[in-house]
Amino acid sequence: MSVEAIVAQGAEHLGVHGLEWTSKELFTYPNEFIYWSIQIVMYPYMTGLVAGAFVLSSLYHVFGQQDLKNMARFSLVFSLALLPVAMMPLQLHLQQPFRGMNVMFTPHFTSAIAAFGIVFSTYAVIVLSEIWFVYRQYFVEQVIALKGREGIKDRFMYYLYIVLTLGAFDTSDKAIAKDKKAVKILAAIGIPVACFLHGYAGFIFGSVKANALWMSPLMPVIFIMSAIVSGIALCMLTYIIIMEWKKWGTIIAKGKGDKSVHVIAGAELDVITKTSRYLLGFLIAAITLELLDLIFRGYTAMKSWDILRSVMYGKDFMNIFVLQYTLGNLVPFILLLMPRLTIKRVFVALVLVLFGVFMMRWNVVIGGQAFSLSFAGYMHYHMPIIPHSLETFKEGLFGALTVAATPFVLFWIINKVTPSFEYK
Amino acid sequence: MSCSRRDLLKNTFKATLASALPLSAFKMLSPAQVKASVGDSNVRWVFLVDTHKCVGCGLCVKACKNENEIPYDLPITRTWVERYVLMKNGQSHIESPSGGRDGYTDTKIRGNDIPADQITKGFFVPKLCNQCKKPACVQVCPVGATYQTRDGVVLVDRTWCIGCGYCIMACPYGMRFFHPVHKVAEKCTFCYHRITKGMKTACVQNCPFEARQIGNLKDPNDPVTKIIMNERVAVLKDEYGTKPQVYYIGLDTNVR
């Protein structure tokens, strides 16, 4: 169909991408809109969670941080559940989603996005093989336990575990020792790859020289630090929710005074207290770098500083200084540092940390498009809430919520095959 | 013949590698194609805008939209004209409603009256793709769907673009947008379909005052080349290092 014919049908289904949720102020170039919306906020956020979860598990496997032992297995499995979700927002924001595979077919290596397929696949292979080595013994045990059982579910699980062992049934001490060594090596390779995966998400933004807010060599490092912060926070949060669930299950089954209830509660607080120290460390690093970036921009005051300042201290003040720095960084920082940590207090702090990192992504992605390339005008993003078309769904609140909910569904499924909780 | 697990895995790996390399990966090129892809072109398209001559009639924008099938009433355009009005108190008014398509016939700017006695200077600046020598948009395309021709024009392959918008973000001039019908990145092509057939671009053709001209920088006798070589010209935003190839006569420091 020719363009005239399509236009003749009426302009209402002819969407100019971005027109729907962009409002302009003063002078902007005609073609400027908020082209990268909520899904591109979700992309570094989800990738960050993956990288952070993996780094957390590696702290135990590589550096032998014994206090993280219980957390390590869980965060490893959780990073697998998060993995497919890192690509989801990218796929959802493409104008031609069915051509997404072209990135793999004809990667154009001068582009930061082109390496995504390769970095991402490498990382996926590492996570998958590490999980396999961690759970191989368990797979074999399950095969032995389920052998000869009747019932469709047991039969299915039996064959599933046979496939998962990949034919390696050796559980001698020597073989197990080899597994452990392999886990350690994979986790060690995994740390730089996880950092690279996310650092390079920062590079995608940091290398856009046309954007005054994004262009900064610090961007990848800032992204890595906040990624680890968010990953650790999400792992801890999920851990708390699941442990509480188990605790209440036990209370209902055995009564509140039962010994096992105290065992679960004690183990939970212990794990959480130890992990929160690592969270604090990375949080300090992240905030320091972000403030350095801000101070440097203000001090050097290049041509773009006038408009950047008006956005940061004016239009986005609430988002940046109140929601991100105060509510998302300072408040949880104090909550975690105060003596006599309780699960409730940690829970609140973790939710705030996750919110703070999300706001940081928002302020980078949306904030970077809040001013015109002409430095003489502004753009405002109005996120579509109620969708009335596929595009307003994908690039609106519900598209983002779909992305955010998927890892939990995936984790629920994966956790049935590779259970990641022990509170012995 | 016995086959150990190791052998089986080895052979499977080899077979997978072999089958992953289809014959279609190798392409026979004709000598002409080889020559075309490695040889140097004797054309380098450049553009010259004389801002002194532009009156802001908007005919170039109209012509471009019609020629290049950019939906006429939608707020996107391959080329546009900006109006600058500078005041005695140092304030500047800049605008480009509908890309200046309908011409600047009103003295109001964004609905505000501009006191004529307070104006120091006013002028129009036509904008179009700079067809940069080092295009940032081509650098960042993840699939190679946008590319530079040998004669210097940057084009988009509409059948291969995935619509990620990275090129739109990378262009310091805000030239690119998504085509509302084709759903891929869209930009000014210097009317490549016309200039390669010896015609002028639609905007040049329709400019009544010769404010816009296109030429070949590699031809020393080209009138445009002569002006660029012999007179004082400027480019927009050279600080980004993209080496833009649209030259301006009479560019002002207030131009964004």
Short mmCIF file of C-alpha atoms in Angstrom, two decimals, chain B:
data_model
loop_
_atom_site.label_atom_id
_atom_site.label_comp_id
_atom_site.label_asym_id
_atom_site.label_seq_id
_atom_site.Cartn_x
_atom_site.Cartn_y
_atom_site.Cartn_z
CA MET B 1 32.89 -49.58 14.69
CA SER B 2 32.72 -48.41 18.27
CA CYS B 3 32.08 -44.84 19.12
CA SER B 4 32.97 -43.45 22.53
CA ARG B 5 31.00 -40.64 24.07
CA ARG B 6 33.96 -38.34 23.57
CA ASP B 7 34.07 -39.16 19.84
CA LEU B 8 30.36 -38.68 19.51
CA LEU B 9 30.53 -35.26 21.14
CA LYS B 10 33.55 -34.30 19.06
CA ASN B 11 31.90 -35.30 15.78
CA THR B 12 28.64 -33.64 16.72
CA PHE B 13 30.53 -30.43 17.40
CA LYS B 14 32.33 -30.64 14.06
CA ALA B 15 29.14 -31.40 12.16
CA THR B 16 27.38 -28.47 13.81
CA LEU B 17 30.20 -26.13 12.89
CA ALA B 18 30.22 -27.39 9.31
CA SER B 19 26.47 -27.07 8.87
CA ALA B 20 26.50 -23.60 10.40
CA LEU B 21 28.49 -22.35 7.43
CA PRO B 22 26.07 -22.53 4.50
CA LEU B 23 27.23 -22.05 0.96
CA SER B 24 25.22 -18.89 0.74
CA ALA B 25 27.78 -17.30 3.06
CA PHE B 26 30.08 -17.14 0.06
CA LYS B 27 29.05 -14.83 -2.74
CA MET B 28 30.54 -14.50 -6.17
CA LEU B 29 31.09 -10.88 -7.08
CA SER B 30 31.34 -9.60 -10.62
CA PRO B 31 34.44 -7.48 -11.37
CA ALA B 32 32.23 -4.43 -11.64
CA GLN B 33 30.84 -5.02 -8.16
CA VAL B 34 34.32 -5.42 -6.72
CA LYS B 35 35.47 -2.23 -8.38
CA ALA B 36 32.41 -0.38 -7.15
CA SER B 37 32.98 -1.47 -3.57
CA VAL B 38 36.67 -0.67 -3.30
CA GLY B 39 37.20 2.15 -5.76
CA ASP B 40 37.01 5.80 -4.84
CA SER B 41 34.05 7.84 -5.97
CA ASN B 42 34.55 11.07 -7.89
CA VAL B 43 31.46 12.54 -6.26
CA ARG B 44 31.04 13.96 -2.75
CA TRP B 45 27.65 15.55 -2.26
CA VAL B 46 27.66 18.71 -0.19
CA PHE B 47 25.05 21.31 0.54
CA LEU B 48 25.30 25.06 0.77
CA VAL B 49 22.77 27.24 2.59
CA ASP B 50 22.85 31.01 2.23
CA THR B 51 20.91 32.24 5.24
CA HIS B 52 20.92 35.80 3.91
CA LYS B 53 18.71 34.66 1.04
CA CYS B 54 16.20 32.63 3.04
CA VAL B 55 12.87 34.41 3.62
CA GLY B 56 11.19 31.60 5.53
CA CYS B 57 8.53 30.81 2.90
CA GLY B 58 8.58 27.11 3.73
CA LEU B 59 8.32 25.93 0.12
CA CYS B 60 11.35 23.67 0.65
CA VAL B 61 9.64 21.87 3.54
CA LYS B 62 6.42 21.46 1.54
CA ALA B 63 8.31 20.11 -1.44
CA CYS B 64 10.34 17.71 0.69
CA LYS B 65 7.29 16.28 2.44
CA ASN B 66 5.54 15.63 -0.85
CA GLU B 67 8.57 14.30 -2.67
CA ASN B 68 9.65 11.95 0.09
CA GLU B 69 6.21 10.76 1.25
CA ILE B 70 6.43 12.10 4.77
CA PRO B 71 2.78 12.35 6.00
CA TYR B 72 2.02 16.00 5.46
CA ASP B 73 0.19 16.86 8.65
CA LEU B 74 2.27 14.92 11.11
CA PRO B 75 4.85 16.85 13.15
CA ILE B 76 7.90 15.16 11.65
CA THR B 77 9.97 16.34 8.74
CA ARG B 78 13.22 15.66 6.91
CA THR B 79 14.03 19.33 6.59
CA TRP B 80 12.82 22.43 8.36
CA VAL B 81 13.32 26.18 8.65
CA GLU B 82 13.96 27.90 11.98
CA ARG B 83 13.17 31.50 12.76
CA TYR B 84 15.45 33.48 15.06
CA VAL B 85 14.45 36.83 16.53
CA LEU B 86 17.01 38.46 18.83
CA MET B 87 16.09 41.25 21.18
CA LYS B 88 17.98 44.25 22.48
CA ASN B 89 17.90 42.85 26.01
CA GLY B 90 19.80 39.76 24.86
CA GLN B 91 16.73 37.54 24.83
CA SER B 92 16.26 35.26 21.83
CA HIS B 93 13.08 33.82 20.36
CA ILE B 94 13.45 30.66 18.31
CA GLU B 95 10.69 28.68 16.70
CA SER B 96 9.88 26.24 13.94
CA PRO B 97 6.14 25.44 13.99
CA SER B 98 5.37 22.48 11.67
CA GLY B 99 8.99 22.79 10.59
CA GLY B 100 8.17 26.18 9.07
CA ARG B 101 6.17 24.36 6.41
CA ASP B 102 3.46 27.01 6.09
CA GLY B 103 5.84 29.94 5.94
CA TYR B 104 6.43 32.62 8.54
CA THR B 105 3.63 35.08 7.90
CA ASP B 106 2.85 36.07 11.48
CA THR B 107 4.93 38.45 13.59
CA LYS B 108 3.87 36.61 16.77
CA ILE B 109 6.10 33.93 18.19
CA ARG B 110 4.36 31.15 20.12
CA GLY B 111 1.39 33.46 20.47
CA ASN B 112 3.41 36.33 21.97
CA ASP B 113 3.68 39.76 20.47
CA ILE B 114 7.25 40.75 19.75
CA PRO B 115 7.74 44.52 19.98
CA ALA B 116 9.34 45.46 16.66
CA ASP B 117 11.36 48.33 18.10
CA GLN B 118 13.09 45.97 20.51
CA ILE B 119 14.38 43.62 17.83
CA THR B 120 18.08 43.76 16.97
CA LYS B 121 18.16 41.10 14.30
CA GLY B 122 16.02 38.37 12.83
CA PHE B 123 16.76 35.66 10.29
CA PHE B 124 15.85 32.18 9.07
CA VAL B 125 18.00 29.05 9.12
CA PRO B 126 17.07 26.07 6.97
CA LYS B 127 18.16 22.73 8.40
CA LEU B 128 18.61 19.33 6.80
CA CYS B 129 20.77 16.25 7.29
CA ASN B 130 24.43 17.23 7.38
CA GLN B 131 25.51 13.96 5.70
CA CYS B 132 28.48 13.98 8.06
CA LYS B 133 31.85 12.64 7.04
CA LYS B 134 31.96 10.76 10.34
CA PRO B 135 28.29 10.07 10.98
CA ALA B 136 27.48 9.16 14.59
CA CYS B 137 24.21 7.57 13.44
CA VAL B 138 26.04 5.05 11.23
CA GLN B 139 28.50 4.27 14.01
CA VAL B 140 25.80 3.29 16.49
CA CYS B 141 23.45 1.27 14.24
CA PRO B 142 23.56 -2.23 15.77
CA VAL B 143 22.63 -4.04 12.55
CA GLY B 144 24.33 -1.91 9.90
CA ALA B 145 20.97 -0.86 8.45
CA THR B 146 22.11 2.71 8.03
CA TYR B 147 25.20 3.29 5.95
CA GLN B 148 27.16 5.88 4.06
CA THR B 149 27.29 5.68 0.31
CA ARG B 150 30.60 6.26 -1.45
CA ASP B 151 29.42 9.67 -2.55
CA GLY B 152 28.90 10.65 1.06
CA VAL B 153 25.14 10.38 1.62
CA VAL B 154 23.84 8.48 4.66
CA LEU B 155 20.91 6.20 3.87
CA VAL B 156 18.67 3.79 5.80
CA ASP B 157 17.80 0.27 4.62
CA ARG B 158 14.09 0.08 5.38
CA THR B 159 14.07 -3.69 5.05
CA TRP B 160 16.75 -4.24 7.69
CA CYS B 161 16.27 -1.48 10.31
CA ILE B 162 15.00 -2.93 13.60
CA GLY B 163 13.69 0.40 14.88
CA CYS B 164 15.72 0.62 18.07
CA GLY B 165 16.13 4.39 17.85
CA TYR B 166 19.82 4.42 18.73
CA CYS B 167 20.63 6.47 15.60
CA ILE B 168 17.95 8.99 16.55
CA MET B 169 19.63 9.39 19.93
CA ALA B 170 23.10 9.63 18.40
CA CYS B 171 22.40 12.44 15.91
CA PRO B 172 23.42 15.77 17.47
CA TYR B 173 21.22 17.63 14.98
CA GLY B 174 17.91 15.87 15.72
CA MET B 175 17.52 15.00 12.04
CA ARG B 176 16.19 11.51 12.46
CA PHE B 177 12.75 10.21 13.42
CA PHE B 178 10.63 7.09 12.98
CA HIS B 179 8.64 6.96 9.76
CA PRO B 180 5.02 6.59 10.90
CA VAL B 181 4.14 4.20 8.08
CA HIS B 182 7.30 2.17 7.56
CA LYS B 183 8.12 2.08 11.30
CA VAL B 184 11.86 2.44 10.71
CA ALA B 185 14.38 5.22 11.14
CA GLU B 186 13.91 7.99 8.58
CA LYS B 187 16.11 10.87 7.52
CA CYS B 188 16.96 13.38 4.81
CA THR B 189 18.77 11.65 1.95
CA PHE B 190 19.63 14.75 -0.11
CA CYS B 191 16.90 13.24 -2.35
CA TYR B 192 19.36 10.51 -3.33
CA HIS B 193 16.87 9.10 -5.85
CA ARG B 194 16.97 12.45 -7.68
CA ILE B 195 20.57 13.62 -7.39
CA THR B 196 21.95 10.31 -8.66
CA LYS B 197 19.86 10.87 -11.82
CA GLY B 198 21.19 14.34 -12.44
CA MET B 199 18.30 16.21 -10.84
CA LYS B 200 18.38 18.65 -7.94
CA THR B 201 16.91 17.85 -4.53
CA ALA B 202 13.26 18.76 -4.05
CA CYS B 203 14.12 21.56 -1.62
CA VAL B 204 16.76 23.09 -3.90
CA GLN B 205 14.43 22.85 -6.87
CA ASN B 206 11.65 24.63 -5.00
CA CYS B 207 13.64 27.36 -3.29
CA PRO B 208 12.66 30.59 -5.12
CA PHE B 209 15.68 32.51 -3.81
CA GLU B 210 18.52 30.03 -4.27
CA ALA B 211 19.10 29.91 -0.55
CA ARG B 212 19.70 26.18 -0.90
CA GLN B 213 22.21 24.66 -3.30
CA ILE B 214 23.66 21.22 -3.74
CA GLY B 215 27.02 20.44 -5.26
CA ASN B 216 29.87 18.02 -5.68
CA LEU B 217 32.85 18.84 -3.48
CA LYS B 218 35.18 16.76 -5.64
CA ASP B 219 34.49 18.86 -8.72
CA PRO B 220 36.63 22.04 -8.47
CA ASN B 221 34.50 23.76 -11.12
CA ASP B 222 31.24 23.19 -9.27
CA PRO B 223 29.86 26.63 -8.23
CA VAL B 224 29.03 25.30 -4.75
CA THR B 225 32.56 23.93 -4.31
CA LYS B 226 33.98 27.27 -5.39
CA ILE B 227 31.99 29.11 -2.72
CA ILE B 228 32.95 26.62 0.00
CA MET B 229 36.60 26.87 -1.01
CA ASN B 230 36.86 30.60 -1.54
CA GLU B 231 34.42 32.20 0.84
CA ARG B 232 33.90 32.18 4.61
CA VAL B 233 31.49 29.40 5.47
CA ALA B 234 30.60 27.60 8.68
CA VAL B 235 29.03 24.37 9.78
CA LEU B 236 26.66 23.52 12.63
CA LYS B 237 27.91 21.98 15.89
CA ASP B 238 31.40 21.02 14.76
CA GLU B 239 32.30 20.28 18.40
CA TYR B 240 30.79 16.81 18.06
CA GLY B 241 33.47 15.81 15.59
CA THR B 242 31.04 14.43 13.05
CA LYS B 243 32.43 16.64 10.27
CA PRO B 244 29.10 17.91 8.87
CA GLN B 245 28.89 18.60 5.15
CA VAL B 246 26.17 21.22 5.00
CA TYR B 247 27.89 24.59 4.79
CA TYR B 248 26.28 27.86 5.81
CA ILE B 249 26.85 31.42 4.72
CA GLY B 250 25.90 33.99 7.35
CA LEU B 251 25.63 31.66 10.32
CA ASP B 252 25.02 33.46 13.62
CA THR B 253 26.37 32.55 17.04
CA ASN B 254 22.79 32.19 18.31
CA VAL B 255 21.97 29.40 15.87
CA ARG B 256 21.38 26.13 17.69
#
